[in-house]
Every structure is written in structure tokens, then in C-alpha cells.
PDB file of C-alpha atoms in Angstrom:
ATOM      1  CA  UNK A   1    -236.127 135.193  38.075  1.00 42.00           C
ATOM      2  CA  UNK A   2    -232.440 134.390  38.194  1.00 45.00           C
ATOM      3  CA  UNK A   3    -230.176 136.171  35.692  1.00 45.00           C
ATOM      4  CA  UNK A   4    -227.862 134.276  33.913  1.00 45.00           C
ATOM      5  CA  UNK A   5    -226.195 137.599  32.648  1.00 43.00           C
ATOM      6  CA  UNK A   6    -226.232 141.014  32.753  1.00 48.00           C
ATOM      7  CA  UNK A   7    -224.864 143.851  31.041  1.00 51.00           C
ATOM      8  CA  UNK A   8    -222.907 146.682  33.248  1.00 54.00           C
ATOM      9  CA  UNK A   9    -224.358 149.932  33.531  1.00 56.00           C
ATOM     10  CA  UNK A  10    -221.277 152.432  32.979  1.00 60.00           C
ATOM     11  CA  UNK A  11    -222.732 155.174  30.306  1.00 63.00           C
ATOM     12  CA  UNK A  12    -220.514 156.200  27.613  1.00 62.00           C
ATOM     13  CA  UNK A  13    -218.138 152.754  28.039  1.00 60.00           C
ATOM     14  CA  UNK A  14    -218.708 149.305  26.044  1.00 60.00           C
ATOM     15  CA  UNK A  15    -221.088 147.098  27.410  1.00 61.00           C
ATOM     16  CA  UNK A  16    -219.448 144.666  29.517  1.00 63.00           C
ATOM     17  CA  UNK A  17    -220.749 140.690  29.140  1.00 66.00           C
ATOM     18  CA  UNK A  18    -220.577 139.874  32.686  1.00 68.00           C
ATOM     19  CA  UNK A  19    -222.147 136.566  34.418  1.00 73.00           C
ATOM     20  CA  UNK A  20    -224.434 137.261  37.227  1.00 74.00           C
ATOM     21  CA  UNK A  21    -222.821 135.659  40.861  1.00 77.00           C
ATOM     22  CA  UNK A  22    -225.117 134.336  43.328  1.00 80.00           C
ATOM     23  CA  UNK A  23    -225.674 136.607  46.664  1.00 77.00           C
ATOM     24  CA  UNK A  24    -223.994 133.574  48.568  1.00 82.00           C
ATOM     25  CA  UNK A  25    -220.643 133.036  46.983  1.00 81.00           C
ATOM     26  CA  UNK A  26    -219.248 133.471  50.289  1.00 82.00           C
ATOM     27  CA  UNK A  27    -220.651 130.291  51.284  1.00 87.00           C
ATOM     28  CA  UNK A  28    -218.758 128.674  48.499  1.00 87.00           C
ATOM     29  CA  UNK A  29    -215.319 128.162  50.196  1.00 88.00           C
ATOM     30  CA  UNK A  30    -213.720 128.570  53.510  1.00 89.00           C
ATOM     31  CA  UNK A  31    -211.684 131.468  52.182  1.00 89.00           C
ATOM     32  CA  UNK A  32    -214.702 133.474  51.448  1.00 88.00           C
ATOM     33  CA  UNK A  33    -216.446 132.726  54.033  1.00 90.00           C
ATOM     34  CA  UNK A  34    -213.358 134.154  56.130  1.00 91.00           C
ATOM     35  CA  UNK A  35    -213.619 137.402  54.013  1.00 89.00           C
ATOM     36  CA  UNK A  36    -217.047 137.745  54.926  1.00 88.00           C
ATOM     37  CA  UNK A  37    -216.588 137.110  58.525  1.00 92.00           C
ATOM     38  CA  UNK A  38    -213.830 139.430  58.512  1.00 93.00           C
ATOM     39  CA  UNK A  39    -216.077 142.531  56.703  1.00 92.00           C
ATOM     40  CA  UNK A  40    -218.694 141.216  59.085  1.00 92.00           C
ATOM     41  CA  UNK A  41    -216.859 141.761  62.030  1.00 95.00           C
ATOM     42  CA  UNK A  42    -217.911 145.756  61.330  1.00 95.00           C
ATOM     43  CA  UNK A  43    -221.164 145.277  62.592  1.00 96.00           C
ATOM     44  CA  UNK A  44    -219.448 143.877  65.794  1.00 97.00           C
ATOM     45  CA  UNK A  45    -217.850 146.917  65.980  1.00 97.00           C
ATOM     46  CA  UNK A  46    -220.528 149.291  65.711  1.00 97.00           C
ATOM     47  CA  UNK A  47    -222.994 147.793  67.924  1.00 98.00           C
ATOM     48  CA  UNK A  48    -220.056 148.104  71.176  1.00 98.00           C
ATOM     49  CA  UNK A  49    -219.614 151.884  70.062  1.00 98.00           C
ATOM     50  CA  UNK A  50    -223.331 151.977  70.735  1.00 98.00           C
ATOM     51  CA  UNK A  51    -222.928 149.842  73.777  1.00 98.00           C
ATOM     52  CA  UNK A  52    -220.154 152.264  74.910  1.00 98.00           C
ATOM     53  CA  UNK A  53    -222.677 155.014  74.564  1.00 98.00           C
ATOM     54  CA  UNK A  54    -225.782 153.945  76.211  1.00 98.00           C
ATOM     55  CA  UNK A  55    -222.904 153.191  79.001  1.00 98.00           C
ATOM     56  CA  UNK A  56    -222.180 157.052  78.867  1.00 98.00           C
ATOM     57  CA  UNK A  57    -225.411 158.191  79.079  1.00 98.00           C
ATOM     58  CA  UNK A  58    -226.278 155.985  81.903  1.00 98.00           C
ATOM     59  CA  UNK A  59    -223.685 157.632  83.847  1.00 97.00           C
ATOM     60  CA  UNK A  60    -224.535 161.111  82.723  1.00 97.00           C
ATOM     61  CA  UNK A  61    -228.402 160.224  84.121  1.00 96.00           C
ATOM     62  CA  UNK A  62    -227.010 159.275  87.583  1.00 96.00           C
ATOM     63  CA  UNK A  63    -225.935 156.103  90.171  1.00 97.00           C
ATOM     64  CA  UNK A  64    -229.272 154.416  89.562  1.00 97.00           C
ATOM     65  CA  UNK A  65    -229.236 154.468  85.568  1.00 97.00           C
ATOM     66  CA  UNK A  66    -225.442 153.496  85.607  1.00 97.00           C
ATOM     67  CA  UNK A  67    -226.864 150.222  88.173  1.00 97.00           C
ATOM     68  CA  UNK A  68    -229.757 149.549  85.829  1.00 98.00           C
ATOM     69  CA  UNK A  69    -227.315 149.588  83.336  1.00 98.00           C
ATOM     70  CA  UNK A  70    -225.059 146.933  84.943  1.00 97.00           C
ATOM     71  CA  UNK A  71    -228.346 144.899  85.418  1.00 97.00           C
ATOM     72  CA  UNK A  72    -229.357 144.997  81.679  1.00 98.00           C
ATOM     73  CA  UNK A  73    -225.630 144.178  80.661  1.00 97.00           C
ATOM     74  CA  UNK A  74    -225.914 140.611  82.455  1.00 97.00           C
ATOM     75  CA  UNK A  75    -229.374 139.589  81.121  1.00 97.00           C
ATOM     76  CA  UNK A  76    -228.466 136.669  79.171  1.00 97.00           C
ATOM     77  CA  UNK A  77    -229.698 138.057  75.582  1.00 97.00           C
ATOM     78  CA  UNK A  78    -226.985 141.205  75.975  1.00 98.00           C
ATOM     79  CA  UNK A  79    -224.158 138.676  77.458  1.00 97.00           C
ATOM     80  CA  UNK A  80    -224.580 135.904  74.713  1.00 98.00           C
ATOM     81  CA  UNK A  81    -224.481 138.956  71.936  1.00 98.00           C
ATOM     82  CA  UNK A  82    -221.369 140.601  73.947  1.00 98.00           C
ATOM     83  CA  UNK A  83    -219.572 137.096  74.159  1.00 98.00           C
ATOM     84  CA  UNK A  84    -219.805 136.714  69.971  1.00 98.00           C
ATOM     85  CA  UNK A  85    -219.059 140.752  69.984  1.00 98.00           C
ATOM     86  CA  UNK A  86    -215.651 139.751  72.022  1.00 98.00           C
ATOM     87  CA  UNK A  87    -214.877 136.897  69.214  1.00 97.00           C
ATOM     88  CA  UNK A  88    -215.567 139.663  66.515  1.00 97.00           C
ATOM     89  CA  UNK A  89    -213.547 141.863  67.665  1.00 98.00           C
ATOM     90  CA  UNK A  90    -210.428 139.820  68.440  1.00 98.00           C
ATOM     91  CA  UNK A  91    -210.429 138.575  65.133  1.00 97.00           C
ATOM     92  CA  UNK A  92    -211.086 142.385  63.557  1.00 97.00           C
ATOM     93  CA  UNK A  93    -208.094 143.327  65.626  1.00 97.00           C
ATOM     94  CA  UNK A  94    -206.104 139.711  64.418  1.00 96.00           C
ATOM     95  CA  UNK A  95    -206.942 140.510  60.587  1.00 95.00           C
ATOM     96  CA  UNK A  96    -206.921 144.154  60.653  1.00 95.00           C
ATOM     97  CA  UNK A  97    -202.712 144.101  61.690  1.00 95.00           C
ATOM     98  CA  UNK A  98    -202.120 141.490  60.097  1.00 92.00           C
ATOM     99  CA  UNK A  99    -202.780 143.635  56.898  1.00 90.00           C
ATOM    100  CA  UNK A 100    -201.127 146.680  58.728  1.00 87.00           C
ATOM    101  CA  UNK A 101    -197.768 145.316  57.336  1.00 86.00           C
ATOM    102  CA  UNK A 102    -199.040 145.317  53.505  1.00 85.00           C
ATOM    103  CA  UNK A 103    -201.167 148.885  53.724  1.00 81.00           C
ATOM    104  CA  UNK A 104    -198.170 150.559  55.332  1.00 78.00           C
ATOM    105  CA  UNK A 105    -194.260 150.554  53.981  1.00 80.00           C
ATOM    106  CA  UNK A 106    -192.320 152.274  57.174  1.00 82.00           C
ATOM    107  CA  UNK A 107    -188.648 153.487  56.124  1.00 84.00           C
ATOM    108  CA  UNK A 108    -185.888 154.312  59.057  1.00 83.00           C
ATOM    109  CA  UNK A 109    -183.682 156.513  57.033  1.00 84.00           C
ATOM    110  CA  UNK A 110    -183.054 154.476  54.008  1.00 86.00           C
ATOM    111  CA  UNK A 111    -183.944 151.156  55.030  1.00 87.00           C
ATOM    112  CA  UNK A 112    -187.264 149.694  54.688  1.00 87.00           C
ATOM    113  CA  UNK A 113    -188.672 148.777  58.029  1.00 87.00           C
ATOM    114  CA  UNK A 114    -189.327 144.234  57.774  1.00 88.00           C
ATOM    115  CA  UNK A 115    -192.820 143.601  57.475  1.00 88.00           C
ATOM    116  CA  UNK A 116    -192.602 141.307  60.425  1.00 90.00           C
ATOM    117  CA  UNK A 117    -191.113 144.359  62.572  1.00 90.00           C
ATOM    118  CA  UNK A 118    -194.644 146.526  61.225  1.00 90.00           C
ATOM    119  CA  UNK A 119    -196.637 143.451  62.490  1.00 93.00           C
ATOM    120  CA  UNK A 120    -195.016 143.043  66.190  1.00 94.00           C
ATOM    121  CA  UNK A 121    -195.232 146.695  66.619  1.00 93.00           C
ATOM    122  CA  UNK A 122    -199.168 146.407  66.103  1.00 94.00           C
ATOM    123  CA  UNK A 123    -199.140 143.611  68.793  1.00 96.00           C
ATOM    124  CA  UNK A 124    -196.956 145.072  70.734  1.00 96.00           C
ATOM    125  CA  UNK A 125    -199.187 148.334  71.175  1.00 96.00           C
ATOM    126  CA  UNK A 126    -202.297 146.043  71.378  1.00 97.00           C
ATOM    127  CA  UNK A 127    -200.603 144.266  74.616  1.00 97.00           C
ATOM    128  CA  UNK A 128    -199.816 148.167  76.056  1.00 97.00           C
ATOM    129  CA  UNK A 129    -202.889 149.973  75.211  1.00 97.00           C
ATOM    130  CA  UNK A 130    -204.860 146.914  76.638  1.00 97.00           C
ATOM    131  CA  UNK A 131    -202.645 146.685  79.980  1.00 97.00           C
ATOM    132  CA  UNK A 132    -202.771 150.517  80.496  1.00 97.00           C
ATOM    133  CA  UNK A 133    -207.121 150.353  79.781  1.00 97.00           C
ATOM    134  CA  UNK A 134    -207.140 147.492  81.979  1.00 96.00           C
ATOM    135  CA  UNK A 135    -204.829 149.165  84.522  1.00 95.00           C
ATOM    136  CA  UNK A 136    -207.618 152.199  84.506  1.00 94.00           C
ATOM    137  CA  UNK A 137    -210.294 150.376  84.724  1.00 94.00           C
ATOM    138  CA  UNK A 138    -209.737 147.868  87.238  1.00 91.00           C
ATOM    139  CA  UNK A 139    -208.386 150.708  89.880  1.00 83.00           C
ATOM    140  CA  UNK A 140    -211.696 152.995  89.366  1.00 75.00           C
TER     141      UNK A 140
ATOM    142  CA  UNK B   1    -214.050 171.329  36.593  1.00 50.00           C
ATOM    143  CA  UNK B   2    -211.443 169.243  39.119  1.00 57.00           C
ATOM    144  CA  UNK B   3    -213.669 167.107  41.449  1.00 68.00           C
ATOM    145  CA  UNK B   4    -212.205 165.901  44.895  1.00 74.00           C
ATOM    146  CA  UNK B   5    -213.355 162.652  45.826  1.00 84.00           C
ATOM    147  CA  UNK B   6    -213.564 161.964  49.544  1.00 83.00           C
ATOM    148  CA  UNK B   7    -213.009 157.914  48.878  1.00 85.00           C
ATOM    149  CA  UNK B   8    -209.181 158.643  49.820  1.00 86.00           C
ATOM    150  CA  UNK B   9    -210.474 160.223  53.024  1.00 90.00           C
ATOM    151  CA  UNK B  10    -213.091 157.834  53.664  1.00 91.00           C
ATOM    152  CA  UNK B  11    -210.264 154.784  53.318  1.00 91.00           C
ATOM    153  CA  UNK B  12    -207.939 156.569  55.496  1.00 91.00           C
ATOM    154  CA  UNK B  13    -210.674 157.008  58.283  1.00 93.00           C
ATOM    155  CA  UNK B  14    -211.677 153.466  57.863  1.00 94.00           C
ATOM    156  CA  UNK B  15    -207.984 152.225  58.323  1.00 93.00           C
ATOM    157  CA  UNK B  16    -207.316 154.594  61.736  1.00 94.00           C
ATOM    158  CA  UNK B  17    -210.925 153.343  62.854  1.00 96.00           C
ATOM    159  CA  UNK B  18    -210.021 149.825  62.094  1.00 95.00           C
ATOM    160  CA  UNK B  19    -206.524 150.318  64.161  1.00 96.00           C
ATOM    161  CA  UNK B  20    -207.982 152.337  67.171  1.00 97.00           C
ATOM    162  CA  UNK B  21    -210.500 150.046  67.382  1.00 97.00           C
ATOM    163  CA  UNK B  22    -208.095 146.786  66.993  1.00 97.00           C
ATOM    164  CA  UNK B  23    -206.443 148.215  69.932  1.00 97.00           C
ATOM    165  CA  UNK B  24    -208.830 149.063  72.342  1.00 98.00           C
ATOM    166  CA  UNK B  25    -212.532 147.307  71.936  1.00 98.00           C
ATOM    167  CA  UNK B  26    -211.170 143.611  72.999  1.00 98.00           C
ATOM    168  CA  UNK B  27    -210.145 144.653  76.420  1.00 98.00           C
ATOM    169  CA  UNK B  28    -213.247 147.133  76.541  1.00 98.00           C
ATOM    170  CA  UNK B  29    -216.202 143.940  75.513  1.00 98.00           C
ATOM    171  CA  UNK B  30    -213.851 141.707  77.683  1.00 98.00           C
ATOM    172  CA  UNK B  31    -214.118 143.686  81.034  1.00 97.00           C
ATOM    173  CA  UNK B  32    -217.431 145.822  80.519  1.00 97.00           C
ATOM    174  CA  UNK B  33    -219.346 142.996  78.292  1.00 97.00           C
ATOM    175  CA  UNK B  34    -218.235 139.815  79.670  1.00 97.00           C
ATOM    176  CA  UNK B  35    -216.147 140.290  83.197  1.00 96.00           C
ATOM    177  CA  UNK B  36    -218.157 142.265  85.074  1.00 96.00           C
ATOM    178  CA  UNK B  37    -221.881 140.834  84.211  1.00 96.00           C
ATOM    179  CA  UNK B  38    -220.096 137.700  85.260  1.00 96.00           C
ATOM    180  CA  UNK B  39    -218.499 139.214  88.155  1.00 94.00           C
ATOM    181  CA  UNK B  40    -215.413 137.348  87.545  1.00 95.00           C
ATOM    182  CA  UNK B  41    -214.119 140.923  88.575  1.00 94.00           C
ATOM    183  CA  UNK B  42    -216.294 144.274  90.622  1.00 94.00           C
ATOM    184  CA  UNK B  43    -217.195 146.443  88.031  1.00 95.00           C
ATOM    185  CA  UNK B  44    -215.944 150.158  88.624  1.00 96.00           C
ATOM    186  CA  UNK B  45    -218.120 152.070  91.055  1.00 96.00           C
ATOM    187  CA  UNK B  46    -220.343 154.991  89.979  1.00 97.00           C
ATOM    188  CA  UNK B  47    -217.858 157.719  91.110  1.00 96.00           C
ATOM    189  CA  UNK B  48    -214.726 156.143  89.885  1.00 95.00           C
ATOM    190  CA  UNK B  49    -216.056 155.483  86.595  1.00 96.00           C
ATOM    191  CA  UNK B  50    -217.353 158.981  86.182  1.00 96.00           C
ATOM    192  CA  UNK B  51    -214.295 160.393  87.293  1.00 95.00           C
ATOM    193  CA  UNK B  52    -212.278 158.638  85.328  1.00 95.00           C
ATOM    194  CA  UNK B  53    -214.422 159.700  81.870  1.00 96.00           C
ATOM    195  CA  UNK B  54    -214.279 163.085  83.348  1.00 95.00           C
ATOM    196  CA  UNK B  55    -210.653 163.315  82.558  1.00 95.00           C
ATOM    197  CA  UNK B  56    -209.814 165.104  79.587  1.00 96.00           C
ATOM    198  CA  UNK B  57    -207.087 162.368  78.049  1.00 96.00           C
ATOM    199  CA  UNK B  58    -209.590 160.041  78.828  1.00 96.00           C
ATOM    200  CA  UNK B  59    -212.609 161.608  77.082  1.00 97.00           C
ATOM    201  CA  UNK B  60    -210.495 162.328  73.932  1.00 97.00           C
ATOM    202  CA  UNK B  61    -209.438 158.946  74.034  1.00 97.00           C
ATOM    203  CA  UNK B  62    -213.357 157.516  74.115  1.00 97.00           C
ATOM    204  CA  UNK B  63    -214.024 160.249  71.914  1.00 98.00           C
ATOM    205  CA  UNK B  64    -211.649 158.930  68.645  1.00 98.00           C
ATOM    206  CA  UNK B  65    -212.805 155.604  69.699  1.00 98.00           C
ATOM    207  CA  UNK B  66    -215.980 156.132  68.862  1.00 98.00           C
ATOM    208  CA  UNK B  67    -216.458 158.184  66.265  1.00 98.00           C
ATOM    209  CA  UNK B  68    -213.613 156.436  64.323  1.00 97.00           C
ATOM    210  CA  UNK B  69    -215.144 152.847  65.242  1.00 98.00           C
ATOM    211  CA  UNK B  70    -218.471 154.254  63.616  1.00 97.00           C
ATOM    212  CA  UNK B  71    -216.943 155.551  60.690  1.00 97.00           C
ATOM    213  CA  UNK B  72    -214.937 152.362  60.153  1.00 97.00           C
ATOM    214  CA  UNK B  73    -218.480 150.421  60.704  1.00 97.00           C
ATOM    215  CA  UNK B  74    -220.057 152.729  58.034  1.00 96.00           C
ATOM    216  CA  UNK B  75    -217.131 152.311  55.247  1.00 95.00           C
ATOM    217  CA  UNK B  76    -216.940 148.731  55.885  1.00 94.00           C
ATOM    218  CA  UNK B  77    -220.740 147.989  55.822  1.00 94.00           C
ATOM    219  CA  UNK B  78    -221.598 149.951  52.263  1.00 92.00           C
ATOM    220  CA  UNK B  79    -218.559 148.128  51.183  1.00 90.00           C
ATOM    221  CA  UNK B  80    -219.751 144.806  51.869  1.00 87.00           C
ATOM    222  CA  UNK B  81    -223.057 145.319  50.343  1.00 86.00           C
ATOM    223  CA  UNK B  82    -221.641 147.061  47.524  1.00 83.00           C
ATOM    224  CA  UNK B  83    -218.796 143.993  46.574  1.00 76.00           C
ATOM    225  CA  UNK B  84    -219.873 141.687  48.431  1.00 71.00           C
ATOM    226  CA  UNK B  85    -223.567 141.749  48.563  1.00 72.00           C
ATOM    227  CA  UNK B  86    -224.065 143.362  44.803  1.00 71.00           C
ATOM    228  CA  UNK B  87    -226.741 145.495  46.182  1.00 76.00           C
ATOM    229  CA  UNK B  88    -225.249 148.287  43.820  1.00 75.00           C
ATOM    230  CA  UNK B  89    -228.321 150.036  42.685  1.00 79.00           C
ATOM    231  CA  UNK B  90    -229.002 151.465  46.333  1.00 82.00           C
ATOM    232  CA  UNK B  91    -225.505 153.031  47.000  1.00 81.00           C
ATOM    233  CA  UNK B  92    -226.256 156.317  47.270  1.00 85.00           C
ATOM    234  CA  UNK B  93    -229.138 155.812  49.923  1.00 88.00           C
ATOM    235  CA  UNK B  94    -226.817 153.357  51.627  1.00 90.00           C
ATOM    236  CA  UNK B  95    -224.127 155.977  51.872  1.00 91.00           C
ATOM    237  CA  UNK B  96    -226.123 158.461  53.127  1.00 93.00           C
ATOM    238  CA  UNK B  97    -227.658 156.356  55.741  1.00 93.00           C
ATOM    239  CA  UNK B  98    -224.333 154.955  57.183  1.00 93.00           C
ATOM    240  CA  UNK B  99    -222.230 157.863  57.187  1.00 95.00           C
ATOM    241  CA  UNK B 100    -225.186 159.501  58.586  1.00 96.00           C
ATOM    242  CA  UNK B 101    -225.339 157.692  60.670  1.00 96.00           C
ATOM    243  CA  UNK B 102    -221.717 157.474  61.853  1.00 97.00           C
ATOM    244  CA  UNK B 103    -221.455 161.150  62.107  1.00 97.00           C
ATOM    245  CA  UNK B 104    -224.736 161.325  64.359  1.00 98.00           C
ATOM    246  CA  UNK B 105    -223.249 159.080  66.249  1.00 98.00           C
ATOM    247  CA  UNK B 106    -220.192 160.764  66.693  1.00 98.00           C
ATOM    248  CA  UNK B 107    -222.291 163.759  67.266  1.00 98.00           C
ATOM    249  CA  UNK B 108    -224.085 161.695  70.465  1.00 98.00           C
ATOM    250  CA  UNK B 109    -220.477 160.785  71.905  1.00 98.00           C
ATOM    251  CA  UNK B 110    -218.659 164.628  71.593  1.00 98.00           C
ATOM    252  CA  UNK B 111    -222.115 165.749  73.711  1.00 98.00           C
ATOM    253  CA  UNK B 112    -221.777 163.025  76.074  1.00 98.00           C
ATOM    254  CA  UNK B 113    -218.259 163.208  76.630  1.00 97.00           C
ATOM    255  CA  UNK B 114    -218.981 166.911  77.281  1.00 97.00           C
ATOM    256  CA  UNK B 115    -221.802 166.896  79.427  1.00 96.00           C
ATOM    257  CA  UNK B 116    -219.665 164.300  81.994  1.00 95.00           C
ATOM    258  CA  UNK B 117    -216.382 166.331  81.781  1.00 91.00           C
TER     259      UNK B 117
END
């Protein structure tokens, strides 16, 4: 059942002698299982969008939808999955600047802005946007 | 024939998604998923909340939110089963399907947003 090898499929190009990796490598090392947690952390990210717009529709439909909405958000099963969703999606927002500094070179004039500058100017916009959302939010 | 791939495009929509995101989903799951089911704080009433989506800033705002946090979710996701996964003979359907499904998602949001504004 379990290949041993396999040959790659490009047409036109040498075959390639390739050895076949088990579907759980990740579970192999810390490191990998980081990376996977990390690419992971996507379907963390998709289920709030959703979240965010069942929210909107319940306030299109009216007061009662948007209360029955507020209801179904504390039911244990949606809190549990929102409490992992929050520890997703710190550590999407952790990895994702910390790689800011390596995906982006910025230059002031000549001078190549430090890495280290690149990272605290992620943070320092995740503290702002944050305290102006919260700011929102908390007066509405 | 010269043959534009949208990969670049794709990466640079899954990098502004991934930012966007970064900066604004942890306060959002901390105050809508976690602090007000626990009513550690009130959560907005109906009219505040409405009027505050209303706003146009807003609404663009929750707009590139989420249809950059679905496209980042869709890049990522056929990524991961493409590297990381090896599921590699069923990457065309699995394109389709999640930037399909990012853009009818996106779709959802824009008529949302606009119905409340």
C-alpha cells in the first residue's frame, strides 16, 4: 500500500527518483509541528470571518436575531471553539510579523530601514488598531 | 503566447490578508468570542452596534477584513495540502473550491455591509 518511491510527474523533464514522505512528517519534530500549527492557524481565521458574518446578518434580521445571536455565541461548544480561535489567531498575528521583517526590505532614502524597526512597527500598529477597535466597540 | 500567472497576485493577497487580519481578529475573537459570552464586559447594544457598522469607514474596514481574511484562508489552506499534505493530484478542484469559496464569501460580506449601511 505504502510507496517506498515514486517517480514525479512533470512531462517533457527527467524523471525525478524521489522517496515517498509520510502524510505525518509534521509530527516528526517540534519545528514541524510549529509549521503546521502556524499554516493551520488559516482555518482559525476563516471560521471568525464566518463568525463575523453570521454576526452581520443577525443584525441585518433585527434586535431579536442579533439577541439569539449573543445566546448561541455563549453555548459552551461555540465558546470552547472561540477560546482555541483566540490562541490561533494570536499566534497567526505573532508569526505572521515576525516574518514581516524578512518579506519586506523598507528603505528611508538610502538607508535600509533595521529589521527590528520593520518588526516594532507591526506591533506597534497591532497595539493601535486594537486600542482604537476596542475604543469603538466598548462605547457602542 | 505570454501567460500571466495570478500566483504573484494570489501571494500578495495572502500577505495583506495575513497582516489585516494579524491586526484586527485578536481583539475582535477576544471581545465578541470570549468577553462578552462571558460578560466579563456588556456586549454593544443592538442600535449602537448597527450604527456603528453603518458607518462608511467602518464598513470598508469590515469589508477588507473579510474578504482579505478569506482569501488569505484559501491561499494558505491549498498550500498546506499541496506541500504539506501531498494531496497534489486534486489541486485544481481544491483551487477552485477555496477561492470559490473566498470570493463568495466576500460576495456575502460587500451585500451585508450594504444592506446595513
Amino acid at each position: 500500500m505504502e510507496q517506498t518511491h515514486t517517480y514525479g510527474d512533470t512531462p517533457y523533464h527527467p524523471r525525478w527518483l524521489r522517496r515517498r514522505v509520510s502524510t505525518y512528517w509534521w509530527l516528526w519534530k517540534p519545528a514541524y509541528l510549529r509549521f503546521i500549527l502556524r499554516e493551520g492557524s488559516c482555518m482559525f481565521v476563516g471560521w471568525f470571518t464566518v463568525y463575523l458574518l453570521l454576526l452581520l446578518a443577525a443584525l441585518l434580521e433585527g434586535p431579536l436575531a442579533y439577541e439569539l445571536f449573543l445566546a448561541w455565541s455563549a453555548t459552551p461548544a461555540v465558546l470552547i471553539v472561540n477560546v482555541v480561535t483566540l490562541g490561533f489567531v494570536v499566534f497567526h498575528a505573532i508569526t505572521f510579523f515576525q516574518a514581516a521583517p524578512q518579506a519586506m526590505v523598507v528603505r528611508l532614502g538610502r538607508a535600509r530601514v533595521a529589521p527590528q524597526t520593520v518588526l516594532l512597527g507591526h506591533y506597534a500598529g497591532w497595539v493601535v488598531v486594537s486600542a482604537v477597535v476596542a475604543f469603538f466597540l466598548l462605547g457602542a | 503566447m505570454l501567460r500571466r500567472h495570478p500566483e504573484p497576485l494570489l501571494w500578495m493577497l495572502f500577505s495583506a490578508g495575513g497582516v489585516v487580519s494579524g491586526m484586527l481578529m485578536p481583539v475582535l475573537v477576544l471581545l465578541f468570542g470570549v468577553a462578552y459570552p462571558l460578560g466579563v464586559v456588556d456586549a454593544p447594544t443592538y442600535d449602537g452596534l448597527r450604527a456603528l457598522v453603518a458607518n462608511p469607514i467602518a464598513a470598508l474596514v469590515l469589508f477588507t477584513l473579510c474578504a482579505l481574511s478569506f482569501l488569505h484562508w484559501a491561499h494558505r489552506f491549498r498550500h498546506t495540502l499541496y506541500d504539506g499534505l501531498q494531496i497534489k493530484h486534486l489541486n485544481e478542484v481544491i483551487a477552485v473550491v477555496s477561492y470559490g469559496v473566498a470570493l463568495v464569501g466576500s460576495g456575502v460580506a460587500a451585500y451585508l455591509l450594504w444592506q446595513l449601511s
